[in-house]
PDB file of C-alpha atoms and ligand atoms in Angstrom:
ATOM      1  CA  UNK A   1    -130.954-110.934-109.897  1.00 48.00           C
ATOM      2  CA  UNK A   2    -128.102-112.361-111.551  1.00 52.00           C
ATOM      3  CA  UNK A   3    -126.834-112.552-115.204  1.00 56.00           C
ATOM      4  CA  UNK A   4    -127.835-110.216-117.951  1.00 58.00           C
ATOM      5  CA  UNK A   5    -130.849-108.446-118.819  1.00 61.00           C
ATOM      6  CA  UNK A   6    -132.764-109.841-121.588  1.00 64.00           C
ATOM      7  CA  UNK A   7    -132.143-112.845-123.291  1.00 63.00           C
ATOM      8  CA  UNK A   8    -129.672-115.222-122.852  1.00 63.00           C
ATOM      9  CA  UNK A   9    -126.491-114.092-125.214  1.00 75.00           C
ATOM     10  CA  UNK A  10    -125.685-116.982-127.162  1.00 91.00           C
ATOM     11  CA  UNK A  11    -122.194-116.382-128.939  1.00 93.00           C
ATOM     12  CA  UNK A  12    -121.604-114.628-132.663  1.00 95.00           C
ATOM     13  CA  UNK A  13    -118.467-114.350-133.787  1.00 95.00           C
ATOM     14  CA  UNK A  14    -119.930-111.427-136.242  1.00 95.00           C
ATOM     15  CA  UNK A  15    -121.912-109.679-132.766  1.00 96.00           C
ATOM     16  CA  UNK A  16    -119.180-110.257-130.535  1.00 96.00           C
ATOM     17  CA  UNK A  17    -118.857-107.326-128.819  1.00 97.00           C
ATOM     18  CA  UNK A  18    -122.471-106.283-129.142  1.00 96.00           C
ATOM     19  CA  UNK A  19    -123.219-109.364-127.704  1.00 96.00           C
ATOM     20  CA  UNK A  20    -120.833-108.791-124.477  1.00 96.00           C
ATOM     21  CA  UNK A  21    -121.345-105.239-124.470  1.00 96.00           C
ATOM     22  CA  UNK A  22    -124.999-105.801-123.842  1.00 95.00           C
ATOM     23  CA  UNK A  23    -124.252-108.137-120.641  1.00 95.00           C
ATOM     24  CA  UNK A  24    -123.751-104.095-118.930  1.00 97.00           C
ATOM     25  CA  UNK A  25    -126.809-103.491-119.471  1.00 95.00           C
ATOM     26  CA  UNK A  26    -128.081-103.117-115.684  1.00 96.00           C
ATOM     27  CA  UNK A  27    -124.054-101.556-114.611  1.00 97.00           C
ATOM     28  CA  UNK A  28    -125.037 -99.083-111.859  1.00 98.00           C
ATOM     29  CA  UNK A  29    -122.571 -96.144-112.739  1.00 98.00           C
ATOM     30  CA  UNK A  30    -123.459 -95.336-116.731  1.00 98.00           C
ATOM     31  CA  UNK A  31    -119.556 -93.939-116.922  1.00 98.00           C
ATOM     32  CA  UNK A  32    -118.800 -97.822-116.178  1.00 98.00           C
ATOM     33  CA  UNK A  33    -120.864 -98.939-118.305  1.00 98.00           C
ATOM     34  CA  UNK A  34    -119.852 -97.025-121.193  1.00 98.00           C
ATOM     35  CA  UNK A  35    -115.853 -97.388-120.636  1.00 98.00           C
ATOM     36  CA  UNK A  36    -116.892-101.619-120.544  1.00 98.00           C
ATOM     37  CA  UNK A  37    -118.508-100.899-123.921  1.00 98.00           C
ATOM     38  CA  UNK A  38    -115.682 -99.285-125.003  1.00 98.00           C
ATOM     39  CA  UNK A  39    -113.223-101.537-123.824  1.00 98.00           C
ATOM     40  CA  UNK A  40    -114.711-105.235-125.183  1.00 98.00           C
ATOM     41  CA  UNK A  41    -115.193-103.174-128.361  1.00 98.00           C
ATOM     42  CA  UNK A  42    -111.684-102.139-129.227  1.00 98.00           C
ATOM     43  CA  UNK A  43    -110.796-105.845-127.821  1.00 98.00           C
ATOM     44  CA  UNK A  44    -112.477-107.129-130.271  1.00 98.00           C
ATOM     45  CA  UNK A  45    -112.038-105.188-132.919  1.00 98.00           C
ATOM     46  CA  UNK A  46    -108.140-105.809-132.033  1.00 98.00           C
ATOM     47  CA  UNK A  47    -108.649-109.197-131.392  1.00 98.00           C
ATOM     48  CA  UNK A  48    -110.335-109.425-135.323  1.00 98.00           C
ATOM     49  CA  UNK A  49    -107.441-106.814-137.092  1.00 98.00           C
ATOM     50  CA  UNK A  50    -104.446-109.113-136.100  1.00 98.00           C
ATOM     51  CA  UNK A  51    -106.368-112.725-135.741  1.00 98.00           C
ATOM     52  CA  UNK A  52    -105.286-113.678-132.742  1.00 98.00           C
ATOM     53  CA  UNK A  53    -104.055-117.124-132.242  1.00 98.00           C
ATOM     54  CA  UNK A  54    -104.777-118.769-129.503  1.00 98.00           C
ATOM     55  CA  UNK A  55    -100.531-119.159-128.240  1.00 98.00           C
ATOM     56  CA  UNK A  56    -100.570-115.553-128.928  1.00 98.00           C
ATOM     57  CA  UNK A  57    -103.776-114.984-126.314  1.00 98.00           C
ATOM     58  CA  UNK A  58    -102.207-117.193-124.176  1.00 98.00           C
ATOM     59  CA  UNK A  59     -98.729-115.538-123.998  1.00 98.00           C
ATOM     60  CA  UNK A  60     -99.750-111.718-124.038  1.00 98.00           C
ATOM     61  CA  UNK A  61    -102.554-113.706-120.511  1.00 98.00           C
ATOM     62  CA  UNK A  62     -98.617-114.793-119.258  1.00 98.00           C
ATOM     63  CA  UNK A  63     -97.131-111.127-119.524  1.00 98.00           C
ATOM     64  CA  UNK A  64     -99.852-109.473-118.733  1.00 98.00           C
ATOM     65  CA  UNK A  65     -99.682-112.004-115.636  1.00 98.00           C
ATOM     66  CA  UNK A  66     -95.868-111.389-115.195  1.00 98.00           C
ATOM     67  CA  UNK A  67     -96.210-107.613-115.285  1.00 98.00           C
ATOM     68  CA  UNK A  68     -98.777-108.636-112.368  1.00 98.00           C
ATOM     69  CA  UNK A  69     -95.822-110.307-109.918  1.00 98.00           C
ATOM     70  CA  UNK A  70     -93.353-108.155-110.755  1.00 98.00           C
ATOM     71  CA  UNK A  71     -94.882-105.538-109.490  1.00 97.00           C
ATOM     72  CA  UNK A  72     -94.367-104.283-105.234  1.00 93.00           C
ATOM     73  CA  UNK A  73     -94.623-101.790-102.870  1.00 87.00           C
ATOM     74  CA  UNK A  74     -92.045 -99.718-104.668  1.00 85.00           C
ATOM     75  CA  UNK A  75     -91.998-101.451-107.837  1.00 92.00           C
ATOM     76  CA  UNK A  76     -95.345-100.808-109.691  1.00 95.00           C
ATOM     77  CA  UNK A  77     -94.686-102.268-113.393  1.00 97.00           C
ATOM     78  CA  UNK A  78     -98.350-101.780-115.111  1.00 97.00           C
ATOM     79  CA  UNK A  79     -97.639 -97.961-114.653  1.00 96.00           C
ATOM     80  CA  UNK A  80     -94.664 -98.562-116.036  1.00 97.00           C
ATOM     81  CA  UNK A  81     -96.257-100.598-119.243  1.00 98.00           C
ATOM     82  CA  UNK A  82     -98.676 -98.164-119.788  1.00 98.00           C
ATOM     83  CA  UNK A  83     -95.499 -95.905-119.633  1.00 97.00           C
ATOM     84  CA  UNK A  84     -93.724 -97.468-122.696  1.00 98.00           C
ATOM     85  CA  UNK A  85     -96.774 -97.874-124.311  1.00 98.00           C
ATOM     86  CA  UNK A  86     -97.731 -94.177-124.156  1.00 98.00           C
ATOM     87  CA  UNK A  87    -101.264 -94.163-122.680  1.00 98.00           C
ATOM     88  CA  UNK A  88     -99.496 -92.540-119.423  1.00 97.00           C
ATOM     89  CA  UNK A  89     -99.171 -89.248-121.110  1.00 97.00           C
ATOM     90  CA  UNK A  90    -102.071 -89.650-123.370  1.00 97.00           C
ATOM     91  CA  UNK A  91    -104.155 -90.087-120.170  1.00 97.00           C
ATOM     92  CA  UNK A  92    -102.094 -87.157-118.639  1.00 96.00           C
ATOM     93  CA  UNK A  93    -102.507 -84.909-122.035  1.00 95.00           C
ATOM     94  CA  UNK A  94    -106.211 -85.215-121.967  1.00 95.00           C
ATOM     95  CA  UNK A  95    -106.865 -83.875-118.124  1.00 94.00           C
ATOM     96  CA  UNK A  96    -104.110 -80.635-118.228  1.00 93.00           C
ATOM     97  CA  UNK A  97    -104.751 -79.731-121.600  1.00 89.00           C
ATOM     98  CA  UNK A  98    -102.713 -76.967-122.967  1.00 85.00           C
ATOM     99  CA  UNK A  99    -103.343 -73.510-123.407  1.00 90.00           C
ATOM    100  CA  UNK A 100    -103.687 -69.916-121.563  1.00 92.00           C
ATOM    101  CA  UNK A 101     -99.638 -70.236-121.877  1.00 94.00           C
ATOM    102  CA  UNK A 102    -100.002 -72.972-118.741  1.00 97.00           C
ATOM    103  CA  UNK A 103     -96.769 -74.983-118.341  1.00 97.00           C
ATOM    104  CA  UNK A 104     -97.076 -78.667-119.712  1.00 97.00           C
ATOM    105  CA  UNK A 105     -97.404 -81.265-117.820  1.00 96.00           C
ATOM    106  CA  UNK A 106     -96.476 -84.916-117.795  1.00 95.00           C
ATOM    107  CA  UNK A 107     -95.687 -87.801-116.091  1.00 94.00           C
ATOM    108  CA  UNK A 108     -95.299 -88.353-112.150  1.00 94.00           C
ATOM    109  CA  UNK A 109     -93.095 -91.325-112.518  1.00 93.00           C
ATOM    110  CA  UNK A 110     -91.922 -93.074-109.844  1.00 91.00           C
ATOM    111  CA  UNK A 111     -89.437 -92.092-107.847  1.00 91.00           C
ATOM    112  CA  UNK A 112     -91.615 -89.764-106.053  1.00 90.00           C
ATOM    113  CA  UNK A 113     -92.376 -92.379-103.364  1.00 79.00           C
ATOM    114  CA  UNK A 114     -90.538 -89.966-100.366  1.00 80.00           C
ATOM    115  CA  UNK A 115     -91.789 -87.151-100.174  1.00 88.00           C
ATOM    116  CA  UNK A 116     -89.528 -84.193-100.385  1.00 93.00           C
ATOM    117  CA  UNK A 117     -88.205 -82.738 -97.216  1.00 96.00           C
ATOM    118  CA  UNK A 118     -88.957 -78.498 -96.862  1.00 97.00           C
ATOM    119  CA  UNK A 119     -85.815 -76.453 -97.575  1.00 97.00           C
ATOM    120  CA  UNK A 120     -85.263 -72.370 -97.340  1.00 96.00           C
ATOM    121  CA  UNK A 121     -84.330 -70.328-100.666  1.00 96.00           C
ATOM    122  CA  UNK A 122     -81.628 -71.084-102.405  1.00 96.00           C
ATOM    123  CA  UNK A 123     -80.911 -74.120-100.314  1.00 97.00           C
ATOM    124  CA  UNK A 124     -78.715 -76.622-102.142  1.00 97.00           C
ATOM    125  CA  UNK A 125     -80.733 -79.911-102.477  1.00 98.00           C
ATOM    126  CA  UNK A 126     -77.224 -82.093-103.028  1.00 97.00           C
ATOM    127  CA  UNK A 127     -76.648 -84.097-100.600  1.00 96.00           C
ATOM    128  CA  UNK A 128     -73.793 -86.432-101.210  1.00 94.00           C
ATOM    129  CA  UNK A 129     -72.497 -87.520-104.370  1.00 93.00           C
ATOM    130  CA  UNK A 130     -70.497 -85.141-107.356  1.00 93.00           C
ATOM    131  CA  UNK A 131     -71.417 -83.376-110.476  1.00 97.00           C
ATOM    132  CA  UNK A 132     -71.651 -80.503-112.961  1.00 97.00           C
ATOM    133  CA  UNK A 133     -73.206 -77.672-110.603  1.00 98.00           C
ATOM    134  CA  UNK A 134     -75.732 -75.883-111.434  1.00 98.00           C
ATOM    135  CA  UNK A 135     -78.228 -72.826-110.189  1.00 98.00           C
ATOM    136  CA  UNK A 136     -82.060 -72.989-110.938  1.00 98.00           C
ATOM    137  CA  UNK A 137     -84.240 -69.836-110.632  1.00 98.00           C
ATOM    138  CA  UNK A 138     -87.599 -69.680-111.746  1.00 98.00           C
ATOM    139  CA  UNK A 139     -90.962 -67.873-110.701  1.00 98.00           C
ATOM    140  CA  UNK A 140     -94.606 -68.634-110.409  1.00 98.00           C
ATOM    141  CA  UNK A 141     -96.953 -67.090-112.398  1.00 98.00           C
ATOM    142  CA  UNK A 142    -100.995 -66.919-113.096  1.00 97.00           C
ATOM    143  CA  UNK A 143    -102.172 -67.309-116.679  1.00 96.00           C
ATOM    144  CA  UNK A 144    -103.218 -63.975-115.801  1.00 96.00           C
ATOM    145  CA  UNK A 145     -99.272 -62.993-115.313  1.00 97.00           C
ATOM    146  CA  UNK A 146     -99.693 -62.304-111.121  1.00 97.00           C
ATOM    147  CA  UNK A 147     -97.384 -63.770-108.972  1.00 97.00           C
ATOM    148  CA  UNK A 148     -98.436 -66.645-107.267  1.00 97.00           C
ATOM    149  CA  UNK A 149     -96.768 -66.693-104.028  1.00 97.00           C
ATOM    150  CA  UNK A 150     -96.483 -69.257-101.153  1.00 96.00           C
ATOM    151  CA  UNK A 151     -96.920 -72.030-103.828  1.00 97.00           C
ATOM    152  CA  UNK A 152     -94.147 -74.719-103.212  1.00 97.00           C
ATOM    153  CA  UNK A 153     -92.006 -76.214-105.626  1.00 98.00           C
ATOM    154  CA  UNK A 154     -91.508 -79.759-105.172  1.00 98.00           C
ATOM    155  CA  UNK A 155     -88.285 -80.944-106.375  1.00 98.00           C
ATOM    156  CA  UNK A 156     -86.725 -84.592-107.622  1.00 98.00           C
ATOM    157  CA  UNK A 157     -84.133 -85.747-110.203  1.00 97.00           C
ATOM    158  CA  UNK A 158     -81.575 -88.659-110.799  1.00 97.00           C
ATOM    159  CA  UNK A 159     -78.040 -87.646-110.486  1.00 97.00           C
ATOM    160  CA  UNK A 160     -74.714 -87.462-112.280  1.00 97.00           C
ATOM    161  CA  UNK A 161     -74.374 -91.102-112.988  1.00 96.00           C
ATOM    162  CA  UNK A 162     -78.683 -91.252-113.687  1.00 97.00           C
ATOM    163  CA  UNK A 163     -80.217 -93.001-110.177  1.00 96.00           C
ATOM    164  CA  UNK A 164     -82.565 -91.634-107.576  1.00 95.00           C
ATOM    165  CA  UNK A 165     -81.019 -91.847-104.091  1.00 93.00           C
ATOM    166  CA  UNK A 166     -84.578 -94.583-103.214  1.00 91.00           C
ATOM    167  CA  UNK A 167     -82.024 -96.686-105.998  1.00 91.00           C
ATOM    168  CA  UNK A 168     -78.698 -96.211-104.080  1.00 91.00           C
ATOM    169  CA  UNK A 169     -80.369 -96.818-100.403  1.00 90.00           C
ATOM    170  CA  UNK A 170     -77.287 -96.853 -97.854  1.00 92.00           C
ATOM    171  CA  UNK A 171     -75.107 -95.545-100.204  1.00 93.00           C
ATOM    172  CA  UNK A 172     -76.508 -91.566-100.425  1.00 93.00           C
ATOM    173  CA  UNK A 173     -78.869 -90.143 -97.904  1.00 92.00           C
ATOM    174  CA  UNK A 174     -82.680 -90.157 -99.023  1.00 89.00           C
ATOM    175  CA  UNK A 175     -83.182 -86.730 -99.636  1.00 94.00           C
ATOM    176  CA  UNK A 176     -80.729 -86.082-101.600  1.00 96.00           C
ATOM    177  CA  UNK A 177     -81.632 -84.520-104.877  1.00 97.00           C
ATOM    178  CA  UNK A 178     -85.172 -83.865-103.448  1.00 97.00           C
ATOM    179  CA  UNK A 179     -86.158 -80.400-101.552  1.00 97.00           C
ATOM    180  CA  UNK A 180     -89.161 -78.327-102.159  1.00 98.00           C
ATOM    181  CA  UNK A 181     -88.500 -74.924-101.931  1.00 97.00           C
ATOM    182  CA  UNK A 182     -91.576 -71.783-101.159  1.00 97.00           C
ATOM    183  CA  UNK A 183     -92.358 -69.364-103.742  1.00 98.00           C
ATOM    184  CA  UNK A 184     -92.005 -65.349-102.310  1.00 97.00           C
ATOM    185  CA  UNK A 185     -94.398 -62.794-102.520  1.00 97.00           C
ATOM    186  CA  UNK A 186     -93.722 -62.366-106.732  1.00 98.00           C
ATOM    187  CA  UNK A 187     -93.647 -65.853-107.086  1.00 98.00           C
ATOM    188  CA  UNK A 188     -89.763 -66.854-107.190  1.00 98.00           C
ATOM    189  CA  UNK A 189     -87.790 -70.233-106.478  1.00 98.00           C
ATOM    190  CA  UNK A 190     -84.065 -70.727-106.196  1.00 98.00           C
ATOM    191  CA  UNK A 191     -82.027 -73.069-105.168  1.00 98.00           C
ATOM    192  CA  UNK A 192     -78.464 -74.784-106.292  1.00 98.00           C
ATOM    193  CA  UNK A 193     -78.389 -78.751-107.404  1.00 98.00           C
ATOM    194  CA  UNK A 194     -76.081 -80.474-110.259  1.00 98.00           C
ATOM    195  CA  UNK A 195     -77.029 -81.100-114.077  1.00 98.00           C
ATOM    196  CA  UNK A 196     -79.183 -84.524-113.833  1.00 98.00           C
ATOM    197  CA  UNK A 197     -77.638 -87.369-115.921  1.00 98.00           C
ATOM    198  CA  UNK A 198     -79.780 -89.598-118.744  1.00 98.00           C
ATOM    199  CA  UNK A 199     -80.843 -92.735-117.329  1.00 98.00           C
ATOM    200  CA  UNK A 200     -82.852 -95.934-117.817  1.00 98.00           C
ATOM    201  CA  UNK A 201     -86.262 -96.768-116.584  1.00 97.00           C
ATOM    202  CA  UNK A 202     -86.155-100.328-114.830  1.00 96.00           C
ATOM    203  CA  UNK A 203     -85.988-103.134-117.474  1.00 97.00           C
ATOM    204  CA  UNK A 204     -84.786-106.072-115.597  1.00 97.00           C
ATOM    205  CA  UNK A 205     -88.869-107.336-115.445  1.00 98.00           C
ATOM    206  CA  UNK A 206     -91.178-108.072-118.427  1.00 98.00           C
ATOM    207  CA  UNK A 207     -91.549-104.691-119.756  1.00 98.00           C
ATOM    208  CA  UNK A 208     -87.750-104.445-120.573  1.00 98.00           C
ATOM    209  CA  UNK A 209     -88.392-107.645-122.724  1.00 98.00           C
ATOM    210  CA  UNK A 210     -91.124-105.562-124.296  1.00 98.00           C
ATOM    211  CA  UNK A 211     -88.637-102.846-124.838  1.00 98.00           C
ATOM    212  CA  UNK A 212     -85.898-105.521-126.203  1.00 98.00           C
ATOM    213  CA  UNK A 213     -88.341-107.414-127.743  1.00 98.00           C
ATOM    214  CA  UNK A 214     -89.080-104.057-130.143  1.00 98.00           C
ATOM    215  CA  UNK A 215     -86.024-102.702-130.868  1.00 98.00           C
ATOM    216  CA  UNK A 216     -86.272 -99.695-128.583  1.00 98.00           C
ATOM    217  CA  UNK A 217     -83.470 -98.725-125.659  1.00 98.00           C
ATOM    218  CA  UNK A 218     -85.255 -98.209-121.943  1.00 98.00           C
ATOM    219  CA  UNK A 219     -83.504 -94.868-121.756  1.00 98.00           C
ATOM    220  CA  UNK A 220     -85.070 -91.242-120.615  1.00 98.00           C
ATOM    221  CA  UNK A 221     -83.210 -87.857-121.776  1.00 98.00           C
ATOM    222  CA  UNK A 222     -81.271 -86.255-117.841  1.00 98.00           C
ATOM    223  CA  UNK A 223     -84.832 -84.319-116.768  1.00 98.00           C
ATOM    224  CA  UNK A 224     -85.628 -82.258-113.285  1.00 98.00           C
ATOM    225  CA  UNK A 225     -88.880 -83.414-111.472  1.00 98.00           C
ATOM    226  CA  UNK A 226     -91.118 -80.067-110.989  1.00 98.00           C
ATOM    227  CA  UNK A 227     -94.644 -80.574-108.836  1.00 97.00           C
ATOM    228  CA  UNK A 228     -95.651 -76.937-107.776  1.00 97.00           C
ATOM    229  CA  UNK A 229     -99.067 -77.149-105.452  1.00 97.00           C
ATOM    230  CA  UNK A 230    -100.321 -74.382-103.644  1.00 96.00           C
ATOM    231  CA  UNK A 231    -103.832 -73.242-102.207  1.00 92.00           C
ATOM    232  CA  UNK A 232    -106.114 -72.006-104.858  1.00 95.00           C
ATOM    233  CA  UNK A 233    -104.373 -73.204-107.969  1.00 97.00           C
ATOM    234  CA  UNK A 234    -103.922 -76.573-110.105  1.00 96.00           C
ATOM    235  CA  UNK A 235    -101.539 -78.711-109.080  1.00 96.00           C
ATOM    236  CA  UNK A 236     -98.941 -79.006-112.249  1.00 97.00           C
ATOM    237  CA  UNK A 237     -96.482 -81.801-112.653  1.00 97.00           C
ATOM    238  CA  UNK A 238     -93.915 -81.644-114.927  1.00 97.00           C
ATOM    239  CA  UNK A 239     -89.961 -82.259-116.016  1.00 96.00           C
ATOM    240  CA  UNK A 240     -87.667 -79.722-117.031  1.00 98.00           C
ATOM    241  CA  UNK A 241     -85.670 -81.743-119.626  1.00 98.00           C
ATOM    242  CA  UNK A 242     -81.417 -80.339-120.226  1.00 98.00           C
ATOM    243  CA  UNK A 243     -81.633 -79.584-124.100  1.00 98.00           C
ATOM    244  CA  UNK A 244     -77.981 -81.099-124.532  1.00 97.00           C
ATOM    245  CA  UNK A 245     -79.014 -84.501-123.253  1.00 98.00           C
ATOM    246  CA  UNK A 246     -79.659 -87.893-125.189  1.00 98.00           C
ATOM    247  CA  UNK A 247     -82.468 -89.541-125.946  1.00 98.00           C
ATOM    248  CA  UNK A 248     -84.245 -85.761-126.281  1.00 98.00           C
ATOM    249  CA  UNK A 249     -85.942 -87.669-129.632  1.00 98.00           C
ATOM    250  CA  UNK A 250     -86.833 -90.816-128.289  1.00 98.00           C
ATOM    251  CA  UNK A 251     -87.610 -90.982-124.240  1.00 98.00           C
ATOM    252  CA  UNK A 252     -88.703 -94.215-123.313  1.00 98.00           C
ATOM    253  CA  UNK A 253     -92.468 -92.926-122.314  1.00 98.00           C
ATOM    254  CA  UNK A 254     -92.767 -90.006-124.270  1.00 98.00           C
ATOM    255  CA  UNK A 255     -92.058 -87.529-121.839  1.00 97.00           C
ATOM    256  CA  UNK A 256     -90.892 -84.540-123.595  1.00 97.00           C
ATOM    257  CA  UNK A 257     -92.716 -82.030-124.913  1.00 95.00           C
ATOM    258  CA  UNK A 258     -90.788 -79.044-126.971  1.00 93.00           C
ATOM    259  CA  UNK A 259     -91.462 -76.339-124.824  1.00 95.00           C
ATOM    260  CA  UNK A 260     -89.894 -78.648-121.867  1.00 97.00           C
ATOM    261  CA  UNK A 261     -86.346 -78.608-123.138  1.00 98.00           C
ATOM    262  CA  UNK A 262     -84.845 -76.058-121.880  1.00 98.00           C
ATOM    263  CA  UNK A 263     -80.351 -74.531-121.572  1.00 98.00           C
ATOM    264  CA  UNK A 264     -78.605 -75.335-118.946  1.00 98.00           C
ATOM    265  CA  UNK A 265     -76.484 -72.245-119.800  1.00 98.00           C
ATOM    266  CA  UNK A 266     -73.130 -72.633-118.734  1.00 98.00           C
ATOM    267  CA  UNK A 267     -71.981 -69.932-116.830  1.00 98.00           C
ATOM    268  CA  UNK A 268     -67.665 -68.418-116.841  1.00 97.00           C
ATOM    269  CA  UNK A 269     -68.273 -65.834-114.406  1.00 97.00           C
ATOM    270  CA  UNK A 270     -66.376 -66.053-110.651  1.00 97.00           C
ATOM    271  CA  UNK A 271     -68.963 -62.748-109.774  1.00 97.00           C
ATOM    272  CA  UNK A 272     -72.054 -64.334-110.585  1.00 96.00           C
ATOM    273  CA  UNK A 273     -70.325 -67.648-109.478  1.00 97.00           C
ATOM    274  CA  UNK A 274     -69.808 -65.993-105.662  1.00 97.00           C
ATOM    275  CA  UNK A 275     -73.519 -64.232-106.136  1.00 95.00           C
ATOM    276  CA  UNK A 276     -74.529 -67.417-106.469  1.00 95.00           C
ATOM    277  CA  UNK A 277     -72.820 -70.374-103.812  1.00 96.00           C
ATOM    278  CA  UNK A 278     -71.492 -71.925-106.533  1.00 97.00           C
ATOM    279  CA  UNK A 279     -68.149 -72.664-108.178  1.00 96.00           C
ATOM    280  CA  UNK A 280     -66.902 -71.294-111.621  1.00 96.00           C
ATOM    281  CA  UNK A 281     -68.294 -72.437-114.137  1.00 97.00           C
ATOM    282  CA  UNK A 282     -71.460 -73.248-113.455  1.00 98.00           C
ATOM    283  CA  UNK A 283     -74.211 -74.077-115.494  1.00 98.00           C
ATOM    284  CA  UNK A 284     -78.075 -71.735-114.671  1.00 98.00           C
ATOM    285  CA  UNK A 285     -81.044 -73.535-115.850  1.00 98.00           C
ATOM    286  CA  UNK A 286     -84.040 -70.634-115.240  1.00 98.00           C
ATOM    287  CA  UNK A 287     -87.824 -71.858-115.805  1.00 97.00           C
ATOM    288  CA  UNK A 288     -91.033 -69.431-115.377  1.00 97.00           C
ATOM    289  CA  UNK A 289     -93.896 -72.056-114.592  1.00 97.00           C
ATOM    290  CA  UNK A 290     -97.821 -71.045-115.714  1.00 98.00           C
ATOM    291  CA  UNK A 291    -100.091 -72.471-113.870  1.00 97.00           C
ATOM    292  CA  UNK A 292    -103.906 -72.329-113.401  1.00 96.00           C
ATOM    293  CA  UNK A 293    -105.852 -70.356-110.509  1.00 96.00           C
ATOM    294  CA  UNK A 294    -109.039 -73.168-109.689  1.00 94.00           C
TER     295      UNK A 294
HETATM  296  C1  BEZ B 301     -88.722 -91.128-114.193  1.00 90.91           C
HETATM  297  O1  BEZ B 301     -89.092 -89.702-114.585  1.00 90.91           O
HETATM  298  O2  BEZ B 301     -88.698 -90.926-112.891  1.00 90.91           O
HETATM  299  C2  BEZ B 301     -90.219 -91.987-114.559  1.00 90.91           C
HETATM  300  C3  BEZ B 301     -90.857 -91.877-115.233  1.00 90.91           C
HETATM  301  C4  BEZ B 301     -91.764 -92.853-116.290  1.00 90.91           C
HETATM  302  C5  BEZ B 301     -91.342 -94.036-115.830  1.00 90.91           C
HETATM  303  C6  BEZ B 301     -89.646 -94.590-115.292  1.00 90.91           C
HETATM  304  C7  BEZ B 301     -89.694 -93.331-114.653  1.00 90.91           C
HETATM  305 FE1   FE B 302     -87.331 -89.284-113.633  1.00 90.91          FE
END
C-alpha cells in the first residue's frame, strides 16, 4: 500500500502537525516514527511561533541548499552548522553523561580526518614550525581509580599560528602536531609539543555568514584534542583548553566545559627542562583522564 494510513488528510492549520504525524502511522521502525513525529511537531510549532513568511522560508531553504553545496570530501558545512547552533555539543553531552568522575567529552571537530602516526612515549609531535615548547603528561584511570594499561592516546592540535597540518598542505608535513601514544602499565602517557593557538573555524561559507549576521566571531579558544581508546574502555573524545587563551567564554562551537580548562604551567628550571628534553623555560600540562570500562 502507498500513501498515509487512515482517511485522506485534508490540511487544517490548527491541526497541521497532527495531520502530518498521522502520515507516519505505517513507519516500520518505531524510533524513526518517534523522531519524525517530534521533528514535525517542533517544526510546525516554530513556523507558527515566529509567523514565518514565504520570503523567510525561501531564504532559509536557500541557506540550507548552500550549506549542502559547500560540503565536499573534506568540508562538512552541515556539521559546522550543528556545531555553531550548539546541537553537536548537546548530542554529545546526552550520549556521554557526566558522573563517576569521568572526564567530560567534547566534539571531535573536522580536523581528525587523517590518522595520527604511532609514536613512542616521550616523543615530540612537532615536525615543523615554532612555538612555546610544552611537555604533556597524563594518566588514564578507570572510574575505580585503576590504571588503564595499553590504551591509545591520540592527540592532535593547531600550530602556533592557529592552523592544523591539513590546512597547510605542501607547507608542513601531514603528521605535524599529531600522534598516538600508548599508556604504560601504570596508565601513564607523555609527549612533547608546542602550546596551540586559538583559531577561527572555517568561516568563508554559509555558516560564517550566519555568524557575521548574528554579530558572532568564528573563534575557538586554544585547545589540544585528545581521544582515548582501548580494549575494555569506552572511547573518550575530548579537548584540554589552555587556561590563558582568549575566547574561553565565547567558543564558536560551545565546546568548553569548566573542568577541561587547564593551566599550561610555565616551568623555568634548566634541570627539569633537560629531563623533559626541552629548552628552558617550557610549559607543562598534566592531564589525568578518567574513562569508563565497558
Ligand atoms: C575543532 O576543534 O577542530 C573544531 C570543532 C568544531 C568545528 C570546527 C573545528
Ligand atoms: Fe580543534
